[in-house]
mmCIF file of C-alpha atoms in Angstrom:
data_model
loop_
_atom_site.group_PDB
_atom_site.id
_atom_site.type_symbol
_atom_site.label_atom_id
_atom_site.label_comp_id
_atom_site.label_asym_id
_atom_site.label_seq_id
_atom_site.Cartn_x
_atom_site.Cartn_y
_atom_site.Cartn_z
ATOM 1 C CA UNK T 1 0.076 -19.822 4.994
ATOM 2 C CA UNK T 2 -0.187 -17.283 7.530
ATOM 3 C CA UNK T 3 -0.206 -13.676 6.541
ATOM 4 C CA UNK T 4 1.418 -10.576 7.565
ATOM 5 C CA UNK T 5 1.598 -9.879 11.150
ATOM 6 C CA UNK T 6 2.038 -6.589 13.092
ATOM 7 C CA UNK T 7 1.648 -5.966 16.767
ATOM 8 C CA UNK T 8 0.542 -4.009 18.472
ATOM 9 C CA UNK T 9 -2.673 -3.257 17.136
ATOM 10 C CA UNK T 10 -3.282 0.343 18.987
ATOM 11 C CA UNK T 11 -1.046 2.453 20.822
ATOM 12 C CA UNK T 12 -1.624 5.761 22.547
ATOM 13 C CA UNK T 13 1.543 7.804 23.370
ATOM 14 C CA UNK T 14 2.754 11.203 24.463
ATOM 15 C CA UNK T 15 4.581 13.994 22.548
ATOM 16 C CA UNK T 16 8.189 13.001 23.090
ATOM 17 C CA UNK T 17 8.291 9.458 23.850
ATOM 18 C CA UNK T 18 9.712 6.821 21.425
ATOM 19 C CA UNK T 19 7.548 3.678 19.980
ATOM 20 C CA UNK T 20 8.512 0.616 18.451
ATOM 21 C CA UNK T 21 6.785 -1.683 15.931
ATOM 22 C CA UNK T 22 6.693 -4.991 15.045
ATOM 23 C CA UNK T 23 6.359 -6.913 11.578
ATOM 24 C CA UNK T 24 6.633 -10.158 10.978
ATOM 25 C CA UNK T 25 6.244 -11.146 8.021
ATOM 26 C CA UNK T 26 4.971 -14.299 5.333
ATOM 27 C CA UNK T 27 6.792 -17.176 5.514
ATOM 28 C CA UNK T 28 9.648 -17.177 2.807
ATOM 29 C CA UNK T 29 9.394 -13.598 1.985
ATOM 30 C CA UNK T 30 12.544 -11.335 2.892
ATOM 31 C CA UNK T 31 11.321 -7.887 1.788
ATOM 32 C CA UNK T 32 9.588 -6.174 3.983
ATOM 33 C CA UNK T 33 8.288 -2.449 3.641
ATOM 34 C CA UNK T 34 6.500 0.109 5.850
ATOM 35 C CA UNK T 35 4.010 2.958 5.085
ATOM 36 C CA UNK T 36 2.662 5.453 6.944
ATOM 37 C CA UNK T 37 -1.686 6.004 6.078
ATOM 38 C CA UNK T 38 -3.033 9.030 7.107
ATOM 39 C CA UNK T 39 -6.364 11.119 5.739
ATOM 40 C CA UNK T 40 -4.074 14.192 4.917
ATOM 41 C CA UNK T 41 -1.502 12.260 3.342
ATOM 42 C CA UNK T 42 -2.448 9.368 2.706
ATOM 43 C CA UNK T 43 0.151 5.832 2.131
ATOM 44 C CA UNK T 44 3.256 7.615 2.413
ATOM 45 C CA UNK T 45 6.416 4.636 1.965
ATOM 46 C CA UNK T 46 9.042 4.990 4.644
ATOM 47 C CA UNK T 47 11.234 2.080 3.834
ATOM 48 C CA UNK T 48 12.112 -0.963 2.992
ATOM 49 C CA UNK T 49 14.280 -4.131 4.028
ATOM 50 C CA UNK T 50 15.768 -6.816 2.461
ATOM 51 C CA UNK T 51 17.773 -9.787 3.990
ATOM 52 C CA UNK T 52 18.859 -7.122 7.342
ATOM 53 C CA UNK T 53 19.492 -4.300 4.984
ATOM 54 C CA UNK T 54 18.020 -1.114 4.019
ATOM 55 C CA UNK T 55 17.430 -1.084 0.330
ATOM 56 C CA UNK T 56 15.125 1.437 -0.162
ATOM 57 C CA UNK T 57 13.957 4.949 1.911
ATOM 58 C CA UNK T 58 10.948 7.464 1.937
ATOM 59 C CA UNK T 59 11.337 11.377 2.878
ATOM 60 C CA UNK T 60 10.714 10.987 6.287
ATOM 61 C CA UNK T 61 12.564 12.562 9.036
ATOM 62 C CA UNK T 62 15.507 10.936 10.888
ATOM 63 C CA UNK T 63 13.528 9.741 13.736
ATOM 64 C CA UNK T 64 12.091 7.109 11.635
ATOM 65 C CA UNK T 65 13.940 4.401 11.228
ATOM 66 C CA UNK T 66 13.940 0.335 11.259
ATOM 67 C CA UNK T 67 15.481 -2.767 10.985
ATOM 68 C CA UNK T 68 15.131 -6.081 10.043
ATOM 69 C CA UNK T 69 16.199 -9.385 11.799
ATOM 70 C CA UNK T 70 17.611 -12.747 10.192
ATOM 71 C CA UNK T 71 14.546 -14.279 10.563
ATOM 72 C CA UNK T 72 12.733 -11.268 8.507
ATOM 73 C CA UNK T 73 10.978 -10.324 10.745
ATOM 74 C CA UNK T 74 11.359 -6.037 11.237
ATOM 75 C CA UNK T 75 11.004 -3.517 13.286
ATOM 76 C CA UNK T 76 10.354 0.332 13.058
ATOM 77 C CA UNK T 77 11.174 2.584 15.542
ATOM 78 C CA UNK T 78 10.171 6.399 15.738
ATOM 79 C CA UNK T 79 12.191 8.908 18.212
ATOM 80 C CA UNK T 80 10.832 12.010 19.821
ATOM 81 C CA UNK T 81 7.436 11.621 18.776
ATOM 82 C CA UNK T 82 4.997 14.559 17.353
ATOM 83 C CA UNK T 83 1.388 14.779 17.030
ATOM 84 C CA UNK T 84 1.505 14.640 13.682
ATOM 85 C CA UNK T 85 2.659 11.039 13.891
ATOM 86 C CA UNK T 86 -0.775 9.554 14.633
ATOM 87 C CA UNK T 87 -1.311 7.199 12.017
ATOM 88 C CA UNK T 88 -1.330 4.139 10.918
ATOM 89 C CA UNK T 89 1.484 2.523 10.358
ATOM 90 C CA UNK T 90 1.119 -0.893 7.743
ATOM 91 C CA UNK T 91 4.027 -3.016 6.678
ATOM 92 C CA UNK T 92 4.066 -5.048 3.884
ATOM 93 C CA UNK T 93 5.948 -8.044 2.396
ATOM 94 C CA UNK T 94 7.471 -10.261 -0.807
ATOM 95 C CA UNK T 95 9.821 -11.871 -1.639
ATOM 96 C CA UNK T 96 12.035 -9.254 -2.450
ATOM 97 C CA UNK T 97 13.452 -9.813 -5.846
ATOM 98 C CA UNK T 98 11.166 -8.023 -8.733
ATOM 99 C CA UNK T 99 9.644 -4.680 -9.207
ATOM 100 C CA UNK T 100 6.149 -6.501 -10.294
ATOM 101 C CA UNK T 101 6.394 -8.729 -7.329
ATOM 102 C CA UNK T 102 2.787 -8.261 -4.665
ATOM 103 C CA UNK T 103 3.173 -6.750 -1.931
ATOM 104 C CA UNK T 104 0.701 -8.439 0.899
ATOM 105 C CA UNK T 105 -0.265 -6.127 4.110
ATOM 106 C CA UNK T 106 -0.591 -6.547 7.307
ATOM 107 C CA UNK T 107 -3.756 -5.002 9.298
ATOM 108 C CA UNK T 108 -1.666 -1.895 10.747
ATOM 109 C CA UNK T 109 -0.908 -0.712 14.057
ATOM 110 C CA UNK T 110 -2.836 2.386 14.848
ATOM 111 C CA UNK T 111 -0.781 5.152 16.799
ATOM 112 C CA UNK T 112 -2.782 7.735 18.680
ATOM 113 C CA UNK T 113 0.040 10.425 19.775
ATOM 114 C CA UNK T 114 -1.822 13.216 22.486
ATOM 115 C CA UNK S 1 9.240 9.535 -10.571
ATOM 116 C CA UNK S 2 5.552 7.645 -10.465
ATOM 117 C CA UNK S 3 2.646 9.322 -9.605
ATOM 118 C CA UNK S 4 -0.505 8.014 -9.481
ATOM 119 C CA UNK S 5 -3.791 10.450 -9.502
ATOM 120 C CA UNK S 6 -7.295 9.083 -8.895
ATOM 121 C CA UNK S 7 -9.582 11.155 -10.443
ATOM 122 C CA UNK S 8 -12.961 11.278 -7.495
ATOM 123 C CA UNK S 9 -11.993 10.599 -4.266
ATOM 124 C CA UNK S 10 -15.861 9.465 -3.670
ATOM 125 C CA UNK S 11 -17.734 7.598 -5.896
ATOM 126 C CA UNK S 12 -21.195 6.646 -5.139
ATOM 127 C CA UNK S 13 -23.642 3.953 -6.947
ATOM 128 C CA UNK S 14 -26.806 1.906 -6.638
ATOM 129 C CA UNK S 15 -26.393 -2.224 -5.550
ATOM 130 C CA UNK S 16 -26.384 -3.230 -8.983
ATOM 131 C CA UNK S 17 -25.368 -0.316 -11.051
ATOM 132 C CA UNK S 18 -21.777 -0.828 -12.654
ATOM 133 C CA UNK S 19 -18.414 0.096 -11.252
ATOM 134 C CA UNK S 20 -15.862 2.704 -12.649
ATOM 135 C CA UNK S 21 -13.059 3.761 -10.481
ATOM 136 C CA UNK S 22 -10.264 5.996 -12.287
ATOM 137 C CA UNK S 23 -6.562 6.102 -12.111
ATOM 138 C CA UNK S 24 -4.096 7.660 -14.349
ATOM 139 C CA UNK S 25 -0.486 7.327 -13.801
ATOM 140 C CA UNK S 26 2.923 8.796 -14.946
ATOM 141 C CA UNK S 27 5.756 6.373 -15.338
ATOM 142 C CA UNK S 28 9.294 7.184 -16.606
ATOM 143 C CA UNK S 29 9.241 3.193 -17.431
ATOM 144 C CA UNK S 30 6.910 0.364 -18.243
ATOM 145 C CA UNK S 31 4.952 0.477 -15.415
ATOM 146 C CA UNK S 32 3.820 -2.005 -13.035
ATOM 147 C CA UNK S 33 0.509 -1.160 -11.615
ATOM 148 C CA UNK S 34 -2.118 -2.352 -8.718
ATOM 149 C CA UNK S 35 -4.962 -2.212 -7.209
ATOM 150 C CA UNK S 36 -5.794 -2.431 -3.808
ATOM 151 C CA UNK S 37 -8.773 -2.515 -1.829
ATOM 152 C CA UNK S 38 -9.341 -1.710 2.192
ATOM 153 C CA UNK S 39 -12.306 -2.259 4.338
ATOM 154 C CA UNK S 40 -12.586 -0.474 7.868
ATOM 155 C CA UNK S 41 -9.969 -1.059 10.042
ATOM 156 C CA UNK S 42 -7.915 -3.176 8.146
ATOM 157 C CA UNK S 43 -4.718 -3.348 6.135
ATOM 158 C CA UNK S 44 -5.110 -3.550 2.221
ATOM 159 C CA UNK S 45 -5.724 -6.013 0.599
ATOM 160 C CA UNK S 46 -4.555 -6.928 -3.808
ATOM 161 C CA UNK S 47 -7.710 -7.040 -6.390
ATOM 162 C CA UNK S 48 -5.399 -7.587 -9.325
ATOM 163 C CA UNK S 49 -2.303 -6.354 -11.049
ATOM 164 C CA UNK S 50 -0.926 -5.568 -14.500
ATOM 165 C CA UNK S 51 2.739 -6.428 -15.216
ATOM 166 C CA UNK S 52 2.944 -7.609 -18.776
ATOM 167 C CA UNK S 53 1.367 -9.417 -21.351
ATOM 168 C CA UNK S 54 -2.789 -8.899 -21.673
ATOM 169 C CA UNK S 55 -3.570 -6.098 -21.040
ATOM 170 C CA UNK S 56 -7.180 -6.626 -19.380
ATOM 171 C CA UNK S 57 -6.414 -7.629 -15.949
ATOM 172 C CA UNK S 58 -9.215 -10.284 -13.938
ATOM 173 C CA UNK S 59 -8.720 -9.858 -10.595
ATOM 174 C CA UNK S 60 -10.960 -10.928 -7.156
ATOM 175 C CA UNK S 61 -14.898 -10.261 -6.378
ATOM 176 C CA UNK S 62 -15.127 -10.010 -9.927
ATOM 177 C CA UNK S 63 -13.088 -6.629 -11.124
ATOM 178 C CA UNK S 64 -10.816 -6.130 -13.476
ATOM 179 C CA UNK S 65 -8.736 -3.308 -15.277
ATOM 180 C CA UNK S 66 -7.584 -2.478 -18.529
ATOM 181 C CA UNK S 67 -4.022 -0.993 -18.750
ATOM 182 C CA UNK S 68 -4.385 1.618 -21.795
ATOM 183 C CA UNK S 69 -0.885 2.996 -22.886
ATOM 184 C CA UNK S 70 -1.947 5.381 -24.469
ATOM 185 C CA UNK S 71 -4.191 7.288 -22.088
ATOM 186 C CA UNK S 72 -1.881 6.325 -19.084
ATOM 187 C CA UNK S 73 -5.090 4.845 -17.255
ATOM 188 C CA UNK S 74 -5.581 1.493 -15.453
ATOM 189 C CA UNK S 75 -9.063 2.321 -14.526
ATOM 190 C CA UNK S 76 -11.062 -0.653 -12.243
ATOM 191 C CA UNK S 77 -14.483 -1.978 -13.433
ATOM 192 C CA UNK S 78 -17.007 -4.090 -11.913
ATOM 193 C CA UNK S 79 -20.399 -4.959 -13.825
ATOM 194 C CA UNK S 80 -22.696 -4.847 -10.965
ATOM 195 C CA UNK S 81 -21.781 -3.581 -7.651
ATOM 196 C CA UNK S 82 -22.766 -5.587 -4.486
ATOM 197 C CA UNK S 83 -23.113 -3.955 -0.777
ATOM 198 C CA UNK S 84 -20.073 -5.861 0.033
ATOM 199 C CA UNK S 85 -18.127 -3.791 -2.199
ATOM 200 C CA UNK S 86 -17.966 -0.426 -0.236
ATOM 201 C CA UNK S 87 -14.951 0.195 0.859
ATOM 202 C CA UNK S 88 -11.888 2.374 -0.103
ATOM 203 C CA UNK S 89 -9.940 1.538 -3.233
ATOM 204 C CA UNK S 90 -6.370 2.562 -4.004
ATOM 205 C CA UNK S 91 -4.247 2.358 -7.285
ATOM 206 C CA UNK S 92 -0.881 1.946 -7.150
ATOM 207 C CA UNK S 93 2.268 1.870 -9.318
ATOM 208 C CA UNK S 94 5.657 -0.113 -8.395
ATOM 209 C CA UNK S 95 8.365 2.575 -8.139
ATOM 210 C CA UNK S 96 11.425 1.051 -10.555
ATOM 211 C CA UNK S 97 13.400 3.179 -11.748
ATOM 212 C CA UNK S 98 16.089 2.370 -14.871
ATOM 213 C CA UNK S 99 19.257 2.242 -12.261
ATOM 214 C CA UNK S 100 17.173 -0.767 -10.309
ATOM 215 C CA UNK S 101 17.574 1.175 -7.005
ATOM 216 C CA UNK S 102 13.959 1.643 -6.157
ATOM 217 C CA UNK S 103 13.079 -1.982 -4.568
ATOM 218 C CA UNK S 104 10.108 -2.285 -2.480
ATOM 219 C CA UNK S 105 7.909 0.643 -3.020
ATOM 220 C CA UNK S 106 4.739 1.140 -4.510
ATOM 221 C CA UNK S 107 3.433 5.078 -4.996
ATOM 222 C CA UNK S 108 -0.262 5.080 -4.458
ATOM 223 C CA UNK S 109 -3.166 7.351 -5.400
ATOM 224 C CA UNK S 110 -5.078 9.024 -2.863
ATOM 225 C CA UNK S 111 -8.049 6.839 -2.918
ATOM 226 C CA UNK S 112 -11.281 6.513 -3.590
ATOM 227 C CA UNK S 113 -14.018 5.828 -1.066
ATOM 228 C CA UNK S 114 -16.783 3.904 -2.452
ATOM 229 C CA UNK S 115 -20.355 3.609 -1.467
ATOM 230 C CA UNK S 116 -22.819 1.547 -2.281
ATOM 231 C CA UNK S 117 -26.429 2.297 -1.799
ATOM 232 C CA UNK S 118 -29.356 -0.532 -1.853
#
């Protein structure tokens, strides 16, 4: 089975421009969560998805957000960007339907904001 | 809410020596608690988990964990450390909460780095 996707690997952007992000995730699983990694910080959850829905959200800003599509597969999105966004960004996914449930990551997209 | 605290954020042995990475965790319920592991430039990746039932967890590369109650610790063990086991290990404890609400996220520690020398 193939594991969790995300694309792109690197980005560099500018203060003030937008960036999207893609998940996709394993096969069969419908929950899909994102979380932001950084050395200050460190894995910081943003939120989560479940069949096209929201279930779940971290205390991030507004200019964070996401959504996910029928096929699962999800997207986040962040507006306006700072330079205290560069990070990387990993998303995660199950099936959706327990608290003990793994969670299986993807390799993370790495965003360089200058 | 969770927290998770991992007590040494670097931990340094000899190839060989044995393998003691701490965690301690607060949980308003029975927990549910992980362990993660991630090499350079890479996403992370599950050693093992406790959920219920035993309570000393086998888990990949030969670690495990023992979930102790009563010292709120799931601290990760490994006999004899290898080279191939330096890399940067996080613990991590499934955010339910008694209304159900919290789906889908897991509160980790801040990690510890490991290194292992020849």
């Amino acid at each position: 089975k193939a594991g969790v996707t995300q694309t792109p690997r690197y980005l560099i952007k500018t203060r003030g421009q937008q960036v999207t992000l893609s998940c996709s995730p394993i096969s069969g699983h419908r929950s899909v969560s994102w979380y932001q990694q950084t050395p200050g910080q460190g894995l910081q959850f943003l939120f989560e998805y479940f069949s096209e829905t929201q279930r779940n959200k971290g205390n991030f800003p507004g200019r964070f957000s996401g959504r996910q599509f029928s096929n699962s597969r999800s997207e986040m999105n962040v507006s306006t960007l700072e330079l205290g966004d560069s990070a990387l960004y990993l998303c995660a996914s199950s099936l959706g339907f327990g608290y003990q449930e793994t969670q299986y990551f993807g390799p993370g997209t790495r965003l360089l904001v200058l | 809410a969770q927290s998770v605290t991992q007590l040494g954020s670097h931990v340094s042995v000899s190839e060989g020596a044995l393998v003691l990475l701490r965690c301690n965790y607060s949980s308003s319920v029975p927990p549910y608690l992980f362990w993660y592991v991630q090499y350079p430039n890479q996403g992370l990746q599950l050693l093992l988990k406790y959920t219920t039932g035993a309570t000393l967890v086998k888990g990949i590369n030969g670690f495990e964990a023992e979930f102790k109650k009563s010292e709120t610790s799931f601290h990760l063990t490994k006999p004899s450390a290898h080279m191939s086991d330096a890399a940067e290990y996080f613990c991590a404890v499934s955010d339910r909460d008694a209304g159900g609400t919290s789906y889908g996220k897991l509160t980790f520690g801040q990690g510890t780095i490991l290194t292992v020398h020849p």
